[in-house]
Amino acid sequence: MGDASGQQLEFEKFKNIVGDGLRDASKHHNGINPSDKSPLWDVPIATEADLNDAVKTAQNAFTSWSRTTWESRATALAHMRDELAKHREEMGKLLLLEAGKPIQFALGEVDASVHTLDFHTKQPTPTDEVLQEDADLKLTMRYVPLGVSGAICPWNFPLVLAMGKIAAALLTGNCMIVKPSPFTPYSTLKFIEMSQQFLPPGVLQGLNGDDKLGPWMTEHPGIEKISFTGSTATGKRVLMSSAKTLKRVTLELGGNSACIVCPDVDIQKVAPLVALGAFYNSSQICVASKRLYVHKDIYDEMQKALVGVIQSWKVGPTSESGLMLGPVQNEMQYKIVKTFFEDCAVNGYDFAMGGKMGDGSGFVIQPAIVDNPPHDSKIVKEEPFGPIVPMMPWSDEEELLTRVNDTRTGLGGSVYCADIDRANRIASQIEAGTVWINSFERPLAEAFFSGHKESGLGGELGKHGLFSYMNAQVIHLYKTDVAKSAKL
Ligand code: NAD
């Protein structure tokens, strides 16, 4: 077990985890508390030498880790789950500070991370499949781990998105090097640190870095797989760079998901769900409803109900209690969201609510609904990743689906409808990896998660997600003379 295991956990000191212990660097940077722009703790910036050391240690560890039993790896994950649960409060506080989440949602992310580990502890060993067997030949298909995997993570759900990668990689016998977003390195590095006591050195390592670290990882010949979650633009760079060494690549990318509301719904019951789907985590969710399509017969009433729900929420800095929405996570994102408000203002689009960003003291943005902007407007076509959402009426199902599917991204979608046959018919025609019926968008550890079109490549989570961390291998076993059976 690693050196880091013997040390007392401190939630205000952060180091990289390389090889068999904690490692500092000559250069540091720090995250920013998005609620008030105050600097958070220093965190080391890994060098290329740090990455090379991490890859070498992971390669060494892989030789024995890949030969341990599935059950023993599941036991290690169970210890990690319990340790994380033990530190729920401290980890929730870290997520509040680094990601700007209201405390109940920060704790919710810790709980979801615990659940992700728990789900993986319960997954059965994939069984070998006999493809064919006769007197001469037995063909058996089995699955083997890939080697050293790299996880490159975003800032919107720093812990739980890393956890989906870590749990699947380790359970299937891989070693993993995790790069958190430089905006939100704290909870991820601390989780990796607290996990060392349950793992041989090099099985799970964590490196915070600057803009150079991601490209070093995607180019590194010792890394066999990259699991990337982030924007579509960066995902394409990751794929191109990984192609040089033909790494396995999983890409979980951006989305412009549609929420469809049918005319038969109970408006008062559905409005709070639609509001959550669009604005939860200040809309910084890849699968959030980024376009609301409400049937024309209930459009006005639904809009009124939605505005009522959202106006009842408290929105503000995380230093305040009773919050529903906190700030967006960083200045870059704040400025991106601003361009959407400006574009709506320049084009004279109506706002059903909101329209002004906030006072600028932190990155808090007051939620806004844009009323029926044109189909080709920026707010309909692009992903703001912030709390401004367009709402449009529909009347004809075919025409609606044409508009919904007129996007290069296809990550998620939701359908609210009392008539379940109609809901299923609409859902099955949405070109996206996941569609929710009568629920806001809520990924689960149990369900494979993937993007269609430019929303991703491959997928993760659920029992199927495990296969993205394994190579297939087929054993041809000849029981009799091969020359004879091949008629040589
Ligand atoms: P991002 O693409 O800017 O960064 C993601 C990660 O990639 C960060 O760790 C970053 O440091 C790293 N990176 C940047 N350039 C790189 C390069 N050239 N090579 C390798 N790594 C590099 O994304 P973000 O702003 O952190 O996250 C927001 C985006 O992520 C949104 O578009 C959102 O929809 C998407 N997202 C998708 C999912 C999903 O599961 N599909 C989940 C969450 C977020």
Coordinates of C-alpha atoms and ligand atoms in Angstrom, one line a residue:
M1 CA 0.0 0.0 0.0
G2 CA 1.2 3.5 -0.8
D3 CA 3.1 5.9 1.5
A4 CA 0.1 8.3 1.5
S5 CA -1.8 5.6 3.4
G6 CA 0.0 6.3 6.7
Q7 CA -0.6 10.0 6.7
Q8 CA -3.3 11.9 8.4
L9 CA -5.8 13.3 5.9
E10 CA -5.8 17.0 5.8
F11 CA -8.5 18.8 3.8
E12 CA -6.6 22.0 3.3
K13 CA -3.4 20.5 1.8
F14 CA -3.3 19.1 -1.7
K15 CA -0.6 17.1 -3.4
N16 CA -0.4 15.0 -6.5
I17 CA -0.4 11.2 -5.9
V18 CA 2.5 9.7 -7.9
G19 CA 4.0 6.3 -7.4
D20 CA 4.0 5.4 -3.8
G21 CA 3.1 8.7 -2.2
L22 CA 2.3 12.4 -2.2
R23 CA 4.3 14.6 -4.5
D24 CA 4.6 18.4 -4.6
A25 CA 6.0 20.4 -7.5
S26 CA 8.1 23.5 -8.0
K27 CA 5.1 25.3 -9.5
H28 CA 1.5 25.7 -8.1
H29 CA -1.7 27.2 -9.0
N30 CA -5.0 27.5 -7.1
G31 CA -8.7 27.2 -7.8
I32 CA -11.1 30.1 -7.3
N33 CA -14.2 30.0 -5.1
P34 CA -16.8 31.0 -7.7
S35 CA -19.1 32.6 -5.1
D36 CA -16.7 35.4 -4.2
K37 CA -13.6 34.9 -6.5
S38 CA -11.4 34.3 -3.4
P39 CA -8.4 32.0 -4.1
L40 CA -8.5 28.5 -2.7
W41 CA -5.5 26.3 -1.8
D42 CA -2.3 25.9 -3.7
V43 CA -2.1 22.7 -5.8
P44 CA 1.0 21.4 -7.5
I45 CA 1.3 21.6 -11.3
A46 CA 2.7 18.2 -12.5
T47 CA 5.6 18.2 -14.8
E48 CA 6.2 15.8 -17.7
A49 CA 8.6 13.9 -15.5
D50 CA 5.8 13.4 -12.9
L51 CA 3.6 11.9 -15.6
N52 CA 6.4 9.6 -16.8
D53 CA 7.0 8.4 -13.3
A54 CA 3.2 7.9 -12.8
V55 CA 3.0 5.9 -16.1
K56 CA 6.0 3.7 -15.2
T57 CA 4.7 3.0 -11.7
A58 CA 1.2 2.2 -13.2
Q59 CA 2.8 -0.2 -15.7
N60 CA 4.6 -2.0 -12.9
A61 CA 1.5 -2.2 -10.8
F62 CA -0.6 -3.5 -13.7
T63 CA 1.4 -6.7 -13.9
S64 CA 0.2 -7.9 -10.6
W65 CA -3.1 -5.9 -10.3
S66 CA -4.4 -7.3 -13.5
R67 CA -3.8 -10.8 -12.1
T68 CA -5.7 -10.2 -8.9
T69 CA -9.2 -11.6 -8.7
W70 CA -12.3 -9.6 -9.7
E71 CA -13.6 -10.2 -6.1
S72 CA -10.5 -8.8 -4.5
R73 CA -10.7 -5.7 -6.6
A74 CA -14.3 -5.3 -5.8
T75 CA -13.3 -5.5 -2.1
A76 CA -10.8 -2.7 -2.6
L77 CA -13.6 -0.6 -4.2
A78 CA -15.8 -1.3 -1.2
H79 CA -13.1 0.0 1.2
M80 CA -12.8 3.1 -1.0
R81 CA -16.6 3.5 -0.9
D82 CA -16.6 3.3 2.9
E83 CA -13.7 5.7 3.3
L84 CA -15.4 8.3 1.1
A85 CA -18.7 7.9 3.0
K86 CA -16.7 8.4 6.2
H87 CA -15.5 11.8 4.9
R88 CA -18.8 12.9 3.4
E89 CA -19.0 16.2 5.2
E90 CA -15.4 17.3 4.4
M91 CA -15.7 16.2 0.8
G92 CA -19.1 18.1 0.5
K93 CA -17.4 21.2 1.8
L94 CA -14.6 20.9 -0.8
L95 CA -17.2 20.6 -3.6
L96 CA -19.1 23.6 -2.3
L97 CA -15.9 25.6 -2.3
E98 CA -14.3 24.5 -5.6
A99 CA -17.5 24.0 -7.7
G100 CA -19.9 26.5 -6.2
K101 CA -22.5 23.9 -5.3
P102 CA -25.2 24.6 -2.7
I103 CA -24.3 22.3 0.3
Q104 CA -27.2 19.8 -0.2
F105 CA -26.1 19.3 -3.8
A106 CA -22.4 19.1 -2.9
L107 CA -23.3 16.3 -0.4
G108 CA -25.5 14.8 -3.1
E109 CA -22.5 14.5 -5.4
V110 CA -20.5 12.7 -2.6
D111 CA -23.5 10.4 -2.1
A112 CA -23.7 9.7 -5.9
S113 CA -19.9 9.0 -5.9
V114 CA -20.3 6.5 -3.0
H115 CA -23.2 4.9 -4.9
T116 CA -21.1 4.6 -8.1
L117 CA -18.4 2.7 -6.1
D118 CA -21.1 0.6 -4.5
F119 CA -22.7 -0.3 -7.8
H120 CA -19.3 -1.5 -9.1
T121 CA -18.6 -3.6 -6.1
K122 CA -21.7 -5.7 -7.0
Q123 CA -20.9 -6.3 -10.6
P124 CA -20.3 -10.0 -11.4
T125 CA -17.1 -11.2 -13.1
P126 CA -17.7 -11.3 -16.9
T127 CA -18.0 -14.9 -17.9
D128 CA -16.0 -16.4 -20.7
E129 CA -18.3 -17.1 -23.7
V130 CA -17.9 -20.4 -25.6
L131 CA -18.6 -19.3 -29.2
Q132 CA -18.4 -22.8 -30.6
E133 CA -17.4 -26.2 -29.4
D134 CA -17.2 -29.5 -31.3
A135 CA -14.9 -32.6 -31.3
D136 CA -12.0 -30.7 -32.9
L137 CA -12.2 -27.1 -31.7
K138 CA -13.3 -24.9 -28.9
L139 CA -13.6 -21.2 -29.4
T140 CA -13.8 -19.1 -26.2
M141 CA -14.2 -15.4 -26.0
R142 CA -12.9 -13.6 -22.8
Y143 CA -12.1 -10.1 -21.7
V144 CA -8.8 -8.7 -20.5
P145 CA -7.9 -5.4 -19.0
L146 CA -6.2 -2.8 -21.2
G147 CA -3.3 -1.6 -19.0
V148 CA -2.7 2.0 -17.9
S149 CA -5.8 4.1 -18.4
G150 CA -5.9 7.9 -18.2
A151 CA -9.0 9.8 -17.0
I152 CA -9.4 13.4 -18.1
C153 CA -12.2 15.1 -16.2
P154 CA -14.3 18.4 -16.4
W155 CA -15.2 20.8 -13.6
N156 CA -19.0 20.6 -13.4
F157 CA -19.2 17.3 -11.4
P158 CA -15.6 16.8 -10.4
L159 CA -16.0 13.8 -8.1
V160 CA -18.8 11.7 -9.5
L161 CA -17.6 11.9 -13.1
A162 CA -14.1 10.8 -12.1
M163 CA -15.6 8.0 -10.0
G164 CA -17.4 6.4 -12.9
K165 CA -14.0 6.1 -14.6
I166 CA -12.0 5.0 -11.5
A167 CA -14.5 2.3 -10.4
A168 CA -14.8 0.7 -13.8
A169 CA -11.1 0.9 -14.6
L170 CA -9.9 -0.6 -11.3
L171 CA -12.6 -3.3 -11.1
T172 CA -11.7 -4.6 -14.6
G173 CA -8.0 -4.8 -13.6
N174 CA -6.6 -1.6 -15.1
C175 CA -4.5 1.0 -13.4
M176 CA -5.6 4.6 -13.7
I177 CA -4.0 8.1 -13.7
V178 CA -6.6 10.8 -13.1
K179 CA -6.3 14.4 -14.3
P180 CA -9.0 16.5 -12.7
S181 CA -9.9 19.9 -14.3
P182 CA -7.4 22.5 -13.1
F183 CA -10.5 24.5 -12.0
T184 CA -11.6 21.8 -9.6
P185 CA -8.7 19.6 -8.5
Y186 CA -9.4 19.4 -4.8
S187 CA -12.1 16.7 -4.1
T188 CA -10.6 14.4 -6.7
L189 CA -7.0 14.5 -5.5
K190 CA -8.2 14.1 -1.9
F191 CA -10.3 11.0 -2.8
I192 CA -7.3 9.5 -4.6
E193 CA -5.1 10.2 -1.6
M194 CA -7.6 8.6 0.9
S195 CA -7.8 5.5 -1.4
Q196 CA -4.1 4.7 -1.3
Q197 CA -4.4 2.7 1.9
F198 CA -6.5 0.1 0.1
L199 CA -4.5 -0.2 -3.1
P200 CA -1.0 -1.2 -4.2
P201 CA 1.2 1.8 -5.2
G202 CA 0.5 2.9 -8.8
V203 CA -2.9 1.4 -9.2
L204 CA -4.7 4.8 -8.8
Q205 CA -2.7 8.0 -9.2
G206 CA -3.8 11.6 -9.5
L207 CA -2.1 14.5 -11.3
N208 CA -3.1 18.1 -11.3
G209 CA -1.6 20.0 -14.2
D210 CA -1.8 23.0 -16.5
D211 CA -2.9 23.0 -20.1
K212 CA 0.1 20.8 -21.1
L213 CA -0.9 17.8 -19.0
G214 CA -3.9 16.6 -21.0
P215 CA -2.0 16.6 -24.3
W216 CA 1.0 14.8 -22.6
M217 CA -1.4 12.1 -21.5
T218 CA -3.1 11.6 -24.8
E219 CA 0.2 11.3 -26.6
H220 CA 1.9 9.1 -24.0
P221 CA 2.9 5.7 -25.5
G222 CA 2.6 4.0 -22.1
I223 CA -1.1 4.9 -21.7
E224 CA -3.4 2.4 -23.4
K225 CA -6.8 4.2 -23.0
I226 CA -8.1 7.7 -22.4
S227 CA -11.5 8.3 -20.9
F228 CA -12.4 11.9 -21.5
T229 CA -15.4 13.9 -20.3
G230 CA -15.6 17.5 -21.4
S231 CA -16.4 19.7 -24.4
T232 CA -16.9 18.4 -27.9
A233 CA -14.1 20.7 -29.2
T234 CA -11.6 19.3 -26.7
G235 CA -12.9 15.8 -27.3
K236 CA -11.9 16.0 -31.0
R237 CA -8.4 17.1 -30.0
V238 CA -8.2 14.2 -27.6
L239 CA -9.2 11.8 -30.4
M240 CA -6.7 13.2 -32.9
S241 CA -3.9 13.1 -30.4
S242 CA -4.7 9.6 -29.2
A243 CA -4.8 8.3 -32.7
K244 CA -1.0 8.5 -32.9
T245 CA -0.7 5.6 -30.5
L246 CA -4.1 4.0 -31.4
K247 CA -5.3 4.4 -27.8
R248 CA -8.7 3.2 -26.9
V249 CA -10.8 6.3 -26.4
T250 CA -14.1 7.0 -24.7
L251 CA -15.5 10.5 -25.2
E252 CA -18.4 11.9 -23.1
L253 CA -19.0 15.3 -24.7
G254 CA -21.3 18.3 -24.8
G255 CA -25.0 18.2 -25.5
N256 CA -28.0 20.3 -26.5
S257 CA -30.7 18.2 -25.1
A258 CA -34.4 18.9 -25.8
C259 CA -37.2 18.6 -23.2
I260 CA -40.6 17.9 -24.8
V261 CA -43.8 18.6 -22.9
C262 CA -47.0 17.1 -24.3
P263 CA -50.4 18.7 -23.8
D264 CA -51.9 16.1 -21.5
V265 CA -49.5 16.6 -18.5
D266 CA -50.4 17.9 -15.1
I267 CA -48.8 21.3 -15.4
Q268 CA -48.4 21.9 -11.6
K269 CA -46.6 18.6 -11.1
V270 CA -44.4 18.7 -14.2
A271 CA -43.3 22.4 -14.0
P272 CA -40.9 21.8 -11.0
L273 CA -39.4 18.8 -12.9
V274 CA -38.9 20.7 -16.1
A275 CA -37.3 23.6 -14.1
L276 CA -34.9 21.2 -12.4
G277 CA -34.0 19.6 -15.7
A278 CA -33.1 23.0 -17.2
F279 CA -31.5 24.8 -14.2
Y280 CA -30.1 22.2 -11.7
N281 CA -26.4 22.9 -10.9
S282 CA -27.0 26.3 -12.6
S283 CA -27.5 24.4 -15.9
Q284 CA -23.9 23.1 -15.9
I285 CA -24.9 19.5 -16.7
C286 CA -24.0 17.9 -20.0
V287 CA -27.5 16.4 -20.3
A288 CA -29.5 19.3 -18.9
S289 CA -32.6 20.4 -20.9
K290 CA -31.1 23.1 -23.1
R291 CA -34.2 23.6 -25.2
L292 CA -37.7 23.4 -23.9
Y293 CA -40.5 22.5 -26.4
V294 CA -43.9 22.9 -24.8
H295 CA -47.2 22.1 -26.7
K296 CA -48.9 25.3 -27.8
D297 CA -52.2 24.4 -26.0
I298 CA -50.4 24.6 -22.6
Y299 CA -47.5 26.9 -23.5
D300 CA -48.7 30.0 -21.6
E301 CA -49.8 28.1 -18.6
M302 CA -46.6 26.1 -18.4
Q303 CA -44.5 29.2 -18.8
K304 CA -46.3 30.9 -15.9
A305 CA -45.9 27.8 -13.7
L306 CA -42.2 27.5 -14.6
V307 CA -41.5 31.1 -13.8
G308 CA -43.4 30.7 -10.5
V309 CA -41.2 27.7 -9.6
I310 CA -38.0 29.3 -10.5
Q311 CA -38.9 32.6 -8.8
S312 CA -39.4 30.7 -5.6
W313 CA -35.8 29.5 -5.6
K314 CA -33.0 31.3 -3.8
V315 CA -30.1 31.9 -6.1
G316 CA -26.8 33.3 -4.7
P317 CA -23.3 32.7 -3.4
T318 CA -22.7 29.5 -1.4
S319 CA -21.9 31.5 1.7
E320 CA -25.7 31.9 2.0
S321 CA -28.0 29.1 3.2
G322 CA -31.2 27.8 1.7
L323 CA -29.9 28.0 -1.9
M324 CA -31.2 26.2 -4.9
L325 CA -28.7 27.6 -7.4
G326 CA -25.2 28.7 -6.8
P327 CA -22.8 30.5 -9.2
V328 CA -21.4 29.1 -12.5
Q329 CA -18.0 27.5 -11.8
N330 CA -15.5 29.8 -13.4
E331 CA -14.9 33.1 -15.1
M332 CA -14.4 31.6 -18.6
Q333 CA -17.8 30.0 -18.3
Y334 CA -19.4 33.2 -16.9
K335 CA -18.1 35.0 -20.0
I336 CA -19.4 32.3 -22.4
V337 CA -22.9 32.5 -20.8
K338 CA -22.7 36.3 -21.1
T339 CA -22.4 36.0 -24.9
F340 CA -25.8 34.3 -24.9
F341 CA -27.5 37.0 -22.9
E342 CA -25.9 39.6 -25.2
D343 CA -27.0 37.8 -28.3
C344 CA -30.6 37.6 -27.1
A345 CA -30.6 41.3 -26.2
V346 CA -29.0 42.4 -29.5
N347 CA -31.6 40.4 -31.4
G348 CA -34.5 41.7 -29.3
Y349 CA -35.7 38.3 -28.1
D350 CA -38.3 38.3 -25.3
F351 CA -37.4 37.0 -21.8
A352 CA -40.2 35.2 -19.9
M353 CA -38.1 35.7 -16.9
G354 CA -34.6 37.1 -16.1
G355 CA -32.4 38.7 -18.7
K356 CA -29.8 40.4 -16.5
M357 CA -26.7 38.3 -15.4
G358 CA -26.1 39.4 -11.8
D359 CA -24.0 42.0 -10.0
G360 CA -20.7 40.4 -11.0
S361 CA -19.3 40.1 -7.5
G362 CA -19.0 36.3 -7.9
F363 CA -20.1 34.2 -10.9
V364 CA -23.8 34.0 -9.8
I365 CA -26.1 34.3 -12.8
Q366 CA -29.9 34.8 -12.3
P367 CA -31.8 32.2 -14.3
A368 CA -33.4 33.3 -17.5
I369 CA -36.0 31.8 -19.9
V370 CA -36.0 33.1 -23.5
D371 CA -39.5 33.2 -24.9
N372 CA -39.8 31.6 -28.4
P373 CA -36.5 32.6 -30.0
P374 CA -36.1 31.5 -33.7
H375 CA -34.9 28.0 -34.5
D376 CA -31.6 29.2 -35.9
S377 CA -30.8 31.5 -33.0
K378 CA -27.6 31.0 -31.0
I379 CA -29.5 30.2 -27.8
V380 CA -31.3 27.3 -29.6
K381 CA -28.3 26.1 -31.6
E382 CA -25.5 26.2 -29.0
E383 CA -24.8 24.9 -25.5
P384 CA -24.6 27.8 -23.0
F385 CA -23.7 25.6 -20.1
G386 CA -25.3 28.2 -17.8
P387 CA -28.7 29.2 -16.6
I388 CA -30.3 30.6 -19.7
V389 CA -32.8 28.4 -21.6
P390 CA -35.0 28.9 -24.6
M391 CA -38.7 27.8 -24.6
M392 CA -40.6 27.2 -27.8
P393 CA -44.1 26.0 -28.7
W394 CA -44.9 23.0 -30.9
S395 CA -48.1 21.5 -32.3
D396 CA -47.2 18.8 -34.8
E397 CA -45.1 15.8 -33.6
E398 CA -43.2 15.2 -36.9
E399 CA -42.3 18.9 -37.2
L400 CA -41.3 18.9 -33.5
L401 CA -38.9 15.9 -34.0
T402 CA -37.3 17.5 -37.0
R403 CA -36.5 20.5 -34.9
V404 CA -35.4 18.4 -31.9
N405 CA -33.0 16.3 -34.0
D406 CA -31.6 19.2 -36.0
T407 CA -28.4 19.2 -34.0
R408 CA -24.9 17.7 -34.3
T409 CA -25.1 16.8 -30.6
G410 CA -27.3 14.0 -29.3
L411 CA -26.6 13.4 -25.7
G412 CA -29.9 13.3 -23.9
G413 CA -33.6 14.4 -23.9
S414 CA -36.7 14.2 -21.8
V415 CA -40.4 13.7 -22.6
Y416 CA -43.2 14.6 -20.3
C417 CA -46.5 12.9 -21.3
A418 CA -49.4 11.2 -19.5
D419 CA -49.9 8.9 -22.5
I420 CA -47.0 6.4 -22.1
D421 CA -47.4 5.0 -25.6
R422 CA -47.0 8.5 -27.1
A423 CA -44.1 9.2 -24.7
N424 CA -42.3 6.0 -25.8
R425 CA -43.0 6.8 -29.5
I426 CA -41.5 10.3 -29.2
A427 CA -38.6 9.1 -27.0
S428 CA -37.6 6.4 -29.4
Q429 CA -37.3 9.0 -32.2
I430 CA -35.0 11.3 -30.4
E431 CA -31.4 10.9 -31.7
A432 CA -29.6 10.8 -28.4
G433 CA -27.9 8.3 -26.1
T434 CA -30.3 8.6 -23.2
V435 CA -33.9 9.8 -23.0
W436 CA -35.9 10.2 -19.7
I437 CA -39.7 9.9 -19.7
N438 CA -41.6 11.9 -17.0
S439 CA -38.3 12.7 -15.2
F440 CA -35.6 15.4 -15.4
E441 CA -32.3 14.2 -16.8
R442 CA -30.6 12.1 -14.1
P443 CA -27.8 9.8 -15.1
L444 CA -27.5 6.6 -13.0
A445 CA -24.5 4.4 -12.2
E446 CA -26.7 1.5 -13.3
A447 CA -27.4 2.8 -16.8
F448 CA -24.9 2.9 -19.8
F449 CA -24.3 6.5 -20.7
S450 CA -23.2 7.6 -24.1
G451 CA -23.6 10.3 -26.7
H452 CA -24.8 10.1 -30.3
K453 CA -23.3 12.1 -33.1
E454 CA -20.8 14.7 -31.8
S455 CA -21.9 14.1 -28.2
G456 CA -19.5 11.2 -27.7
L457 CA -17.8 8.0 -28.7
G458 CA -18.3 4.8 -26.8
G459 CA -19.8 5.2 -23.3
E460 CA -19.5 4.4 -19.6
L461 CA -21.4 3.3 -16.6
G462 CA -23.8 0.3 -16.1
K463 CA -22.6 -3.2 -16.8
H464 CA -21.9 -2.4 -20.4
G465 CA -19.6 0.4 -19.5
L466 CA -17.1 -2.1 -18.0
F467 CA -16.4 -3.4 -21.6
S468 CA -14.9 0.0 -22.5
Y469 CA -12.0 -0.9 -20.1
M470 CA -11.4 -4.4 -21.6
N471 CA -10.1 -5.9 -24.8
A472 CA -11.8 -9.0 -26.2
Q473 CA -9.6 -12.0 -26.6
V474 CA -10.6 -15.2 -28.4
I475 CA -8.9 -18.5 -27.6
H476 CA -8.9 -21.1 -30.4
L477 CA -8.3 -24.5 -28.7
Y478 CA -7.6 -27.4 -31.1
K479 CA -8.4 -30.7 -29.5
T480 CA -7.3 -32.8 -32.5
D481 CA -4.8 -32.5 -35.3
V482 CA -5.1 -29.0 -36.7
A483 CA -3.6 -29.9 -40.0
K484 CA -6.3 -32.5 -40.4
S485 CA -9.2 -30.3 -39.5
A486 CA -7.9 -27.5 -41.8
K487 CA -7.6 -30.1 -44.6
L488 CA -3.9 -29.3 -45.2
Ligands
NAD1 P1 -13.1 21.0 -21.4 O1 -13.2 20.3 -22.7 O2 -12.6 22.5 -21.5 O3 -12.1 20.3 -20.4 C1 -12.2 19.0 -20.0 C2 -10.8 18.5 -19.5 O4 -10.0 18.4 -20.6 C3 -10.1 19.3 -18.5 O5 -9.5 18.5 -17.5 C4 -9.1 20.1 -19.3 O6 -7.9 20.4 -18.5 C5 -8.7 19.0 -20.3 N1 -8.1 19.4 -21.6 C6 -8.2 20.7 -22.1 N2 -7.6 20.7 -23.3 C7 -7.1 19.4 -23.5 C8 -6.3 18.8 -24.6 N3 -6.0 19.4 -25.7 N4 -6.0 17.5 -24.5 C9 -6.4 16.8 -23.4 N5 -7.1 17.3 -22.3 C10 -7.4 18.6 -22.4 O7 -14.5 20.9 -20.7 P2 -15.0 21.6 -19.4 O8 -15.2 23.1 -19.7 O9 -14.2 21.2 -18.3 O10 -16.5 20.9 -19.2 C11 -17.6 21.4 -19.8 C12 -18.0 20.6 -21.0 O11 -18.1 19.2 -20.7 C13 -19.5 20.9 -21.5 O12 -19.5 20.9 -22.9 C14 -20.3 19.7 -21.1 O13 -21.4 19.4 -21.8 C15 -19.3 18.6 -21.2 N6 -19.6 17.5 -20.3 C16 -20.0 16.3 -20.8 C17 -20.3 15.2 -20.0 C18 -20.8 13.9 -20.6 O14 -20.8 12.9 -19.8 N7 -21.1 13.8 -21.8 C19 -20.3 15.4 -18.6 C20 -19.9 16.6 -18.1 C21 -19.6 17.7 -18.9

